[in-house]
Short mmCIF file of C-alpha atoms and ligand atoms in Angstrom, two decimals:
data_model
loop_
_atom_site.label_atom_id
_atom_site.label_comp_id
_atom_site.label_asym_id
_atom_site.label_seq_id
_atom_site.Cartn_x
_atom_site.Cartn_y
_atom_site.Cartn_z
CA MET A 1 43.37 151.50 -81.33
CA ASN A 2 44.46 148.34 -79.25
CA GLN A 3 43.10 145.62 -80.70
CA LEU A 4 44.57 143.14 -78.58
CA SER A 5 42.93 140.87 -76.34
CA ASP A 6 41.63 141.90 -73.06
CA ARG A 7 43.07 138.48 -71.99
CA ILE A 8 46.88 139.80 -73.41
CA ASN A 9 46.33 143.24 -72.21
CA ASN A 10 45.48 142.26 -68.52
CA LEU A 11 48.55 139.79 -68.41
CA ALA A 12 51.67 141.09 -66.45
CA THR A 13 55.49 140.87 -68.26
CA SER A 14 57.25 138.64 -66.24
CA ALA A 15 59.43 141.21 -63.65
CA THR A 16 62.35 138.98 -64.27
CA LEU A 17 62.39 138.77 -67.71
CA ALA A 18 61.64 142.73 -67.77
CA MET A 19 64.38 143.53 -65.18
CA ALA A 20 67.09 141.29 -67.24
CA ALA A 21 66.20 143.23 -70.61
CA LYS A 22 66.74 146.60 -68.30
CA ALA A 23 70.24 145.26 -67.96
CA ARG A 24 71.01 144.55 -71.25
CA GLU A 25 70.00 148.35 -72.52
CA LEU A 26 72.44 149.39 -69.70
CA ARG A 27 75.05 146.91 -70.60
CA ALA A 28 74.41 148.31 -74.44
CA GLU A 29 74.98 151.66 -72.84
CA GLY A 30 78.43 150.65 -71.97
CA LYS A 31 77.52 149.92 -67.90
CA ASP A 32 78.98 146.96 -66.63
CA ILE A 33 75.98 145.49 -64.71
CA ILE A 34 76.11 142.59 -62.71
CA GLY A 35 72.95 140.46 -63.40
CA LEU A 36 71.63 138.73 -60.07
CA SER A 37 68.18 138.93 -61.73
CA LEU A 38 67.94 135.87 -63.59
CA GLY A 39 67.00 132.21 -62.45
CA GLU A 40 69.31 130.34 -64.46
CA PRO A 41 72.43 128.47 -63.50
CA ASP A 42 75.76 129.76 -64.57
CA PHE A 43 77.12 126.57 -65.21
CA ASN A 44 77.37 124.69 -68.71
CA THR A 45 75.01 121.53 -69.23
CA PRO A 46 77.31 119.26 -68.01
CA ASP A 47 79.04 117.24 -70.95
CA PHE A 48 77.30 113.71 -70.52
CA ILE A 49 74.28 115.30 -71.30
CA LYS A 50 75.62 117.17 -74.67
CA GLU A 51 77.04 114.29 -75.91
CA ALA A 52 73.40 112.68 -75.60
CA ALA A 53 72.04 115.19 -77.71
CA ILE A 54 74.83 115.07 -80.22
CA GLU A 55 74.22 111.24 -80.32
CA ALA A 56 70.09 111.73 -81.00
CA ILE A 57 71.58 114.18 -83.86
CA ASN A 58 73.10 111.84 -85.59
CA GLN A 59 70.97 109.00 -85.18
CA ASN A 60 68.34 111.24 -87.02
CA TYR A 61 65.77 111.90 -84.21
CA ASN A 62 64.12 114.18 -86.03
CA GLY A 63 60.04 114.11 -86.36
CA TYR A 64 57.40 114.88 -84.13
CA THR A 65 57.49 112.91 -81.06
CA PRO A 66 54.40 111.56 -79.06
CA VAL A 67 52.79 114.34 -77.57
CA ASP A 68 53.52 113.67 -74.09
CA GLY A 69 56.71 112.18 -74.94
CA TYR A 70 58.95 109.56 -75.56
CA VAL A 71 58.04 106.43 -74.02
CA GLU A 72 61.81 105.73 -73.27
CA LEU A 73 61.81 109.36 -71.54
CA LYS A 74 58.39 108.85 -69.75
CA GLU A 75 59.87 105.50 -68.05
CA ALA A 76 63.17 107.51 -66.96
CA ILE A 77 60.85 109.73 -65.56
CA ILE A 78 59.08 106.71 -64.01
CA THR A 79 62.42 105.63 -62.35
CA LYS A 80 63.63 108.98 -61.65
CA PHE A 81 60.26 109.64 -59.86
CA LYS A 82 61.03 106.33 -57.92
CA ARG A 83 64.34 106.40 -57.19
CA ASP A 84 64.35 110.10 -55.68
CA ASN A 85 60.63 110.36 -54.34
CA ASN A 86 59.36 107.00 -53.62
CA LEU A 87 56.45 108.06 -55.65
CA ASN A 88 55.16 105.47 -58.21
CA TYR A 89 53.65 106.76 -61.52
CA THR A 90 52.84 104.79 -64.69
CA LEU A 91 52.91 105.95 -68.37
CA PRO A 92 49.66 107.34 -68.71
CA GLN A 93 50.67 109.66 -65.45
CA ILE A 94 53.43 111.43 -67.29
CA VAL A 95 53.41 113.87 -69.46
CA VAL A 96 56.91 116.26 -70.88
CA SER A 97 56.38 119.50 -71.77
CA THR A 98 58.20 122.14 -73.03
CA GLY A 99 59.70 123.41 -69.86
CA ALA A 100 57.66 123.09 -66.29
CA LYS A 101 56.39 126.62 -67.48
CA GLN A 102 54.38 124.71 -70.09
CA ALA A 103 53.59 122.02 -67.26
CA LEU A 104 51.87 124.51 -64.95
CA ALA A 105 50.09 126.50 -67.67
CA ASN A 106 48.54 122.92 -69.13
CA VAL A 107 47.10 122.41 -65.26
CA ALA A 108 45.83 125.80 -64.83
CA ALA A 109 44.06 125.19 -68.65
CA VAL A 110 42.97 121.90 -67.81
CA MET A 111 41.82 122.49 -64.00
CA LEU A 112 40.45 126.05 -63.84
CA ASN A 113 36.95 127.67 -64.36
CA PRO A 114 36.15 130.80 -64.27
CA GLY A 115 36.36 132.40 -61.05
CA ASP A 116 38.30 129.12 -59.69
CA GLU A 117 40.54 130.12 -56.84
CA VAL A 118 43.89 129.23 -56.36
CA ILE A 119 46.01 129.58 -52.95
CA LEU A 120 49.17 131.02 -53.39
CA PRO A 121 51.14 131.08 -50.40
CA CYS A 122 53.37 134.38 -50.98
CA PRO A 123 56.13 134.73 -51.99
CA TYR A 124 55.46 132.68 -54.88
CA TRP A 125 57.12 132.23 -58.45
CA VAL A 126 56.56 135.11 -60.20
CA SER A 127 54.39 133.20 -63.36
CA TYR A 128 52.11 131.48 -61.17
CA SER A 129 49.40 134.06 -60.47
CA ASP A 130 49.58 135.27 -64.17
CA ILE A 131 49.23 131.47 -65.49
CA VAL A 132 46.35 131.12 -63.27
CA LYS A 133 44.75 134.15 -64.65
CA LEU A 134 45.37 133.47 -68.14
CA SER A 135 43.10 130.20 -67.51
CA GLU A 136 40.45 132.97 -65.89
CA GLY A 137 41.23 131.33 -62.17
CA VAL A 138 41.47 134.01 -59.27
CA PRO A 139 44.97 134.17 -57.44
CA VAL A 140 44.71 134.40 -53.45
CA GLU A 141 47.68 135.34 -52.21
CA VAL A 142 48.60 134.11 -48.59
CA GLN A 143 51.05 136.40 -46.88
CA THR A 144 53.59 134.55 -45.27
CA SER A 145 56.64 136.17 -43.15
CA ILE A 146 59.96 135.98 -42.44
CA ASP A 147 59.32 134.76 -39.11
CA THR A 148 57.66 131.41 -40.53
CA ASP A 149 60.43 131.19 -42.99
CA PHE A 150 58.27 132.16 -45.47
CA LYS A 151 56.39 129.12 -45.04
CA MET A 152 51.92 128.92 -45.08
CA THR A 153 51.18 126.97 -41.99
CA ALA A 154 48.34 125.03 -41.70
CA GLU A 155 46.00 127.91 -40.10
CA GLN A 156 46.66 130.35 -42.75
CA LEU A 157 46.00 127.55 -45.48
CA GLU A 158 42.47 126.90 -43.32
CA ALA A 159 41.63 130.39 -43.82
CA ALA A 160 42.17 131.40 -46.88
CA ILE A 161 39.77 128.08 -48.17
CA THR A 162 36.43 129.16 -49.61
CA PRO A 163 33.90 127.18 -51.54
CA LYS A 164 35.86 128.43 -54.93
CA THR A 165 39.23 127.10 -53.70
CA LYS A 166 39.96 124.80 -56.48
CA MET A 167 43.86 124.28 -56.27
CA ILE A 168 47.10 125.40 -54.11
CA TRP A 169 50.02 125.94 -55.89
CA TYR A 170 53.45 125.97 -54.38
CA SER A 171 57.22 125.46 -54.68
CA SER A 172 59.47 123.89 -52.30
CA PRO A 173 62.47 124.61 -52.54
CA CYS A 174 60.93 127.95 -52.81
CA ASN A 175 61.66 130.34 -55.51
CA PRO A 176 62.28 133.11 -54.48
CA SER A 177 62.81 132.38 -50.67
CA GLY A 178 64.82 129.62 -50.84
CA SER A 179 62.33 127.74 -48.27
CA VAL A 180 61.88 123.99 -48.16
CA TYR A 181 58.82 122.34 -46.23
CA SER A 182 59.42 119.70 -44.37
CA LYS A 183 57.49 116.29 -44.19
CA ASP A 184 55.78 117.39 -41.25
CA GLU A 185 55.12 120.75 -42.13
CA LEU A 186 53.36 119.37 -45.36
CA ARG A 187 51.21 116.94 -43.29
CA ALA A 188 50.06 119.58 -41.23
CA LEU A 189 48.83 120.91 -44.60
CA ALA A 190 47.34 117.89 -46.28
CA ASP A 191 45.10 117.49 -42.56
CA VAL A 192 43.57 120.62 -43.33
CA LEU A 193 42.84 119.59 -47.25
CA GLN A 194 41.52 116.26 -45.62
CA LYS A 195 38.56 118.39 -44.51
CA HIS A 196 38.07 119.58 -48.34
CA PRO A 197 38.46 116.91 -50.48
CA ASN A 198 37.62 118.75 -53.68
CA ILE A 199 41.10 120.93 -53.60
CA TYR A 200 44.01 119.81 -55.77
CA VAL A 201 47.71 120.33 -55.08
CA VAL A 202 50.27 122.00 -58.03
CA SER A 203 54.23 120.71 -56.02
CA ASP A 204 56.42 122.23 -57.86
CA GLU A 205 59.87 120.52 -57.28
CA ILE A 206 62.17 122.02 -60.16
CA TYR A 207 64.70 122.79 -57.42
CA GLU A 208 64.54 119.64 -55.42
CA HIS A 209 68.39 119.16 -56.10
CA ILE A 210 69.07 122.07 -55.16
CA ASN A 211 68.47 121.63 -51.32
CA PHE A 212 71.33 122.19 -48.96
CA ARG A 213 69.66 120.65 -46.00
CA GLY A 214 68.52 117.67 -47.73
CA GLY A 215 65.16 115.40 -46.89
CA HIS A 216 63.19 116.31 -49.85
CA PHE A 217 59.49 115.45 -49.62
CA SER A 218 56.80 115.24 -52.03
CA MET A 219 53.25 115.85 -51.10
CA ALA A 220 52.05 113.34 -53.21
CA GLU A 221 54.10 110.64 -50.94
CA PHE A 222 51.37 111.00 -48.55
CA ASP A 223 48.82 108.25 -49.78
CA ASP A 224 45.94 110.51 -48.79
CA MET A 225 47.48 113.31 -51.21
CA TYR A 226 48.68 111.23 -53.87
CA ASP A 227 45.18 111.54 -55.71
CA ARG A 228 44.73 114.84 -55.20
CA THR A 229 48.80 116.22 -56.39
CA VAL A 230 49.97 116.97 -59.50
CA THR A 231 53.81 117.09 -58.81
CA VAL A 232 55.48 119.18 -61.53
CA ASN A 233 59.43 118.87 -62.08
CA GLY A 234 62.06 119.84 -64.82
CA VAL A 235 65.80 119.96 -65.82
CA SER A 236 66.43 123.37 -66.32
CA LYS A 237 67.86 124.34 -62.57
CA ALA A 238 69.29 121.14 -61.29
CA PHE A 239 70.93 120.00 -64.66
CA ALA A 240 71.85 123.37 -65.80
CA MET A 241 69.25 123.01 -69.10
CA THR A 242 67.28 125.72 -69.01
CA GLY A 243 67.39 126.71 -72.75
CA TRP A 244 66.68 122.97 -73.64
CA ARG A 245 63.13 123.35 -72.57
CA ILE A 246 62.12 120.23 -70.79
CA GLY A 247 59.43 119.76 -67.87
CA TYR A 248 56.73 117.04 -66.92
CA ILE A 249 54.44 116.30 -64.78
CA GLY A 250 53.62 113.04 -62.46
CA ALA A 251 49.85 112.91 -61.66
CA PRO A 252 46.09 111.23 -61.42
CA ASP A 253 45.81 109.76 -65.23
CA TRP A 254 42.76 112.20 -65.73
CA ILE A 255 44.84 115.02 -65.07
CA ALA A 256 47.78 113.85 -67.50
CA ARG A 257 45.44 112.75 -70.26
CA ALA A 258 43.55 116.54 -70.26
CA CYS A 259 47.26 117.98 -70.27
CA ASN A 260 48.07 115.21 -73.06
CA LYS A 261 44.83 116.62 -74.88
CA MET A 262 45.86 120.56 -74.23
CA GLN A 263 49.48 120.42 -75.47
CA GLY A 264 48.35 118.33 -78.92
CA GLN A 265 46.40 121.81 -79.82
CA ILE A 266 48.87 124.37 -78.68
CA THR A 267 52.65 122.84 -79.02
CA SER A 268 52.55 119.20 -79.75
CA GLY A 269 55.84 117.12 -78.36
CA ALA A 270 58.44 118.87 -76.90
CA ASN A 271 62.02 118.99 -78.66
CA CYS A 272 62.77 115.57 -79.95
CA ILE A 273 66.82 115.86 -79.36
CA ALA A 274 66.17 117.84 -75.90
CA GLN A 275 63.81 114.73 -74.65
CA ARG A 276 66.74 112.30 -75.72
CA ALA A 277 69.31 114.08 -73.76
CA VAL A 278 67.08 114.29 -70.93
CA ILE A 279 66.45 110.23 -70.90
CA THR A 280 70.21 110.31 -70.26
CA ALA A 281 70.30 113.33 -67.90
CA LEU A 282 67.49 111.39 -65.57
CA GLU A 283 69.33 108.31 -65.64
CA ALA A 284 72.24 109.36 -64.29
CA GLU A 285 72.70 109.54 -60.34
CA PRO A 286 72.05 112.98 -58.52
CA SER A 287 75.84 112.58 -57.37
CA LYS A 288 76.52 113.41 -60.82
CA ILE A 289 75.59 117.05 -60.86
CA LYS A 290 76.15 117.64 -57.18
CA TYR A 291 79.50 119.43 -58.02
CA MET A 292 77.05 122.45 -58.84
CA VAL A 293 74.76 121.76 -55.88
CA ASP A 294 77.97 122.03 -53.55
CA GLU A 295 79.20 125.32 -55.43
CA PHE A 296 75.67 126.86 -55.17
CA LYS A 297 76.16 125.87 -50.84
CA GLU A 298 79.24 128.01 -50.97
CA ARG A 299 77.85 130.72 -52.49
CA ARG A 300 74.86 131.49 -50.27
CA GLN A 301 77.32 131.28 -47.46
CA LEU A 302 78.75 133.91 -49.21
CA ILE A 303 76.10 136.45 -49.59
CA LEU A 304 74.50 135.66 -46.37
CA ASN A 305 78.06 136.85 -44.58
CA LEU A 306 78.05 139.77 -47.24
CA LEU A 307 75.35 140.72 -46.97
CA SER A 308 74.79 140.47 -43.02
CA GLU A 309 77.10 143.27 -43.09
CA ILE A 310 74.89 145.67 -44.86
CA GLU A 311 72.16 147.64 -42.50
CA GLY A 312 68.50 147.43 -43.36
CA PHE A 313 68.65 143.96 -45.13
CA LYS A 314 66.96 141.04 -42.98
CA THR A 315 67.31 137.52 -44.76
CA ASN A 316 66.00 133.85 -43.73
CA GLU A 317 68.63 131.21 -44.39
CA PRO A 318 67.51 129.47 -47.68
CA GLU A 319 67.57 126.23 -47.44
CA GLY A 320 67.43 125.47 -51.51
CA ALA A 321 67.27 126.85 -55.04
CA PHE A 322 69.86 130.07 -55.22
CA TYR A 323 67.99 133.06 -54.49
CA VAL A 324 68.12 135.20 -51.12
CA PHE A 325 64.88 137.24 -50.44
CA PRO A 326 65.99 140.39 -47.72
CA ASN A 327 63.67 142.36 -46.73
CA VAL A 328 64.57 145.61 -47.69
CA SER A 329 61.49 147.90 -45.91
CA ALA A 330 64.15 149.40 -43.77
CA TYR A 331 64.79 151.71 -46.62
CA PHE A 332 61.15 152.66 -47.62
CA GLY A 333 61.02 156.67 -47.26
CA LYS A 334 64.58 156.84 -47.20
CA THR A 335 66.07 159.66 -50.18
CA ILE A 336 69.25 158.01 -51.21
CA LYS A 337 71.24 160.11 -53.42
CA GLY A 338 68.51 162.61 -54.31
CA LYS A 339 66.10 159.12 -55.23
CA THR A 340 63.52 158.44 -52.95
CA ILE A 341 62.48 154.60 -52.70
CA ASN A 342 59.17 154.14 -51.45
CA ASN A 343 58.81 150.66 -52.18
CA ALA A 344 60.90 147.21 -53.21
CA SER A 345 60.40 148.17 -56.72
CA ASP A 346 61.92 151.91 -56.19
CA PHE A 347 64.69 150.02 -54.21
CA SER A 348 65.42 147.48 -57.20
CA LEU A 349 65.53 149.63 -59.50
CA PHE A 350 67.98 152.10 -57.39
CA LEU A 351 70.26 149.47 -56.94
CA LEU A 352 70.39 148.71 -60.82
CA GLU A 353 70.69 152.46 -62.00
CA GLU A 354 73.07 153.43 -58.85
CA ALA A 355 74.72 150.12 -57.83
CA LEU A 356 74.95 148.43 -61.72
CA VAL A 357 73.50 145.35 -59.98
CA ALA A 358 70.52 143.67 -61.62
CA THR A 359 67.65 142.24 -58.88
CA VAL A 360 64.02 141.55 -59.08
CA THR A 361 61.39 143.20 -56.83
CA GLY A 362 59.70 141.08 -54.67
CA GLU A 363 56.62 142.74 -55.75
CA ALA A 364 56.47 140.17 -58.52
CA PHE A 365 56.35 137.59 -56.44
CA GLY A 366 53.41 139.06 -54.12
CA ASN A 367 55.91 140.45 -51.27
CA PRO A 368 56.27 143.96 -51.67
CA ASP A 369 58.91 144.21 -48.90
CA CYS A 370 61.78 142.34 -50.07
CA ILE A 371 63.69 141.93 -53.35
CA ARG A 372 65.21 138.83 -54.83
CA ILE A 373 69.07 138.57 -55.63
CA SER A 374 70.16 135.32 -57.36
CA TYR A 375 73.41 134.13 -56.58
CA ALA A 376 73.59 131.98 -59.68
CA ALA A 377 77.09 133.86 -60.31
CA SER A 378 80.31 133.39 -59.67
CA GLN A 379 82.36 134.20 -56.44
CA ASP A 380 83.97 137.08 -57.85
CA GLU A 381 80.66 138.90 -58.97
CA ILE A 382 78.66 138.01 -56.00
CA LYS A 383 81.75 139.98 -53.97
CA GLU A 384 81.68 143.00 -56.04
CA ALA A 385 77.95 143.41 -56.62
CA ILE A 386 77.37 143.52 -52.60
CA ARG A 387 80.25 145.55 -52.04
CA ARG A 388 78.57 147.92 -54.58
CA ILE A 389 75.52 147.82 -53.27
CA LYS A 390 76.76 148.52 -49.65
CA THR A 391 78.79 151.12 -51.29
CA VAL A 392 76.07 153.10 -52.37
CA LEU A 393 73.47 152.71 -49.69
CA GLY A 394 76.77 154.36 -47.86
C1 PLP B 401 59.59 127.94 -59.17
C2 PLP B 401 59.56 127.38 -61.07
N1 PLP B 401 58.87 126.59 -61.36
C3 PLP B 401 59.16 126.67 -62.62
C4 PLP B 401 60.26 127.08 -63.26
C5 PLP B 401 59.90 126.91 -65.27
O1 PLP B 401 61.21 126.48 -65.32
P1 PLP B 401 61.20 125.91 -66.99
O2 PLP B 401 62.67 126.39 -67.31
O3 PLP B 401 61.59 124.40 -66.33
O4 PLP B 401 60.01 126.16 -67.68
C6 PLP B 401 60.97 128.38 -62.84
C7 PLP B 401 62.17 128.54 -63.37
O5 PLP B 401 62.45 129.62 -63.70
C8 PLP B 401 60.94 128.10 -61.66
O6 PLP B 401 61.61 128.94 -60.54
#
């Protein structure tokens, strides 16, 4: 008998992790799978950051840290927010967490009461919806399309707001669409929110540095949004530090204090060595990691060129992150190699089994017509993966 709580029984398994597990299974059977499903840079953590971690071990940083992070790290985060984002935060407004994922889970837990609605422009990062549900919030999906570069318009936001709306969560650059909201686009959303003073914003900026058009803008930069916005960031993507598990928020101090309290009962402070290393990472100029961004930019062009040669893939031009999110609905209803493809999940599974290429169904991101392909892989792997896809689709 299933003795588990409704909470866990109702929680979806992360689709990206599930796809990675399936790809691992097939690899174990000897199949040569190319993995384009994970949101993880294929670079090593830069040496200057690794050296800072080794130094921290030798200096005996081994005890519990303050729950909300070392003061020196919080100071480095404050400097980073000022330098890169023109945002002024003070120490009590910063909380360091075990990845941006925990930062988001903290915010949901401290902000949502049962039934509170959270607007999620689709496609959204795979975990938003389940993090919200875990805190008994109700995700409200707003469908966007390739025609608006997968961005939510002011009209759509206005139409989605109800008396129960508590928050809006989005990422820019966006995982999975790569879209970047411009200052004007954010202003249009902020103008709608001026009529609804009780709605708060989570602006997830974890892909901030992986931006090919330049011009990152934070919602909290608008004076009238600063007190209503939680700015989420972290080092996983830009610094190739996914496993180090450090993320952070800059927020109104009452929200930050609540996150601190929540974290104090669940995980305590994030890993001490990783925190010391991140001080060095954030103190470095963004130019130190530009070589990775440049490489992602080249790969983006490569994959866009290759995909444009395959019939039935309709793709926007991502301006950031390291994903493409093609609409593949032209294949729905077709039978290829004896397999009928009815939706994006069938399509993604078909690519895994027949082309031996792992992607993720768009359904996991709230868009049933698309699949997400990560180009955090070598150019040779990308070329071979798309060649295989093209071949199986005939
Ligand atoms: C948009 C977005 N937010 C947050 C995260 C979580 O990052 P972290 O590794 O810091 O927990 C990810 C990771 O995939 C992401 O894509």
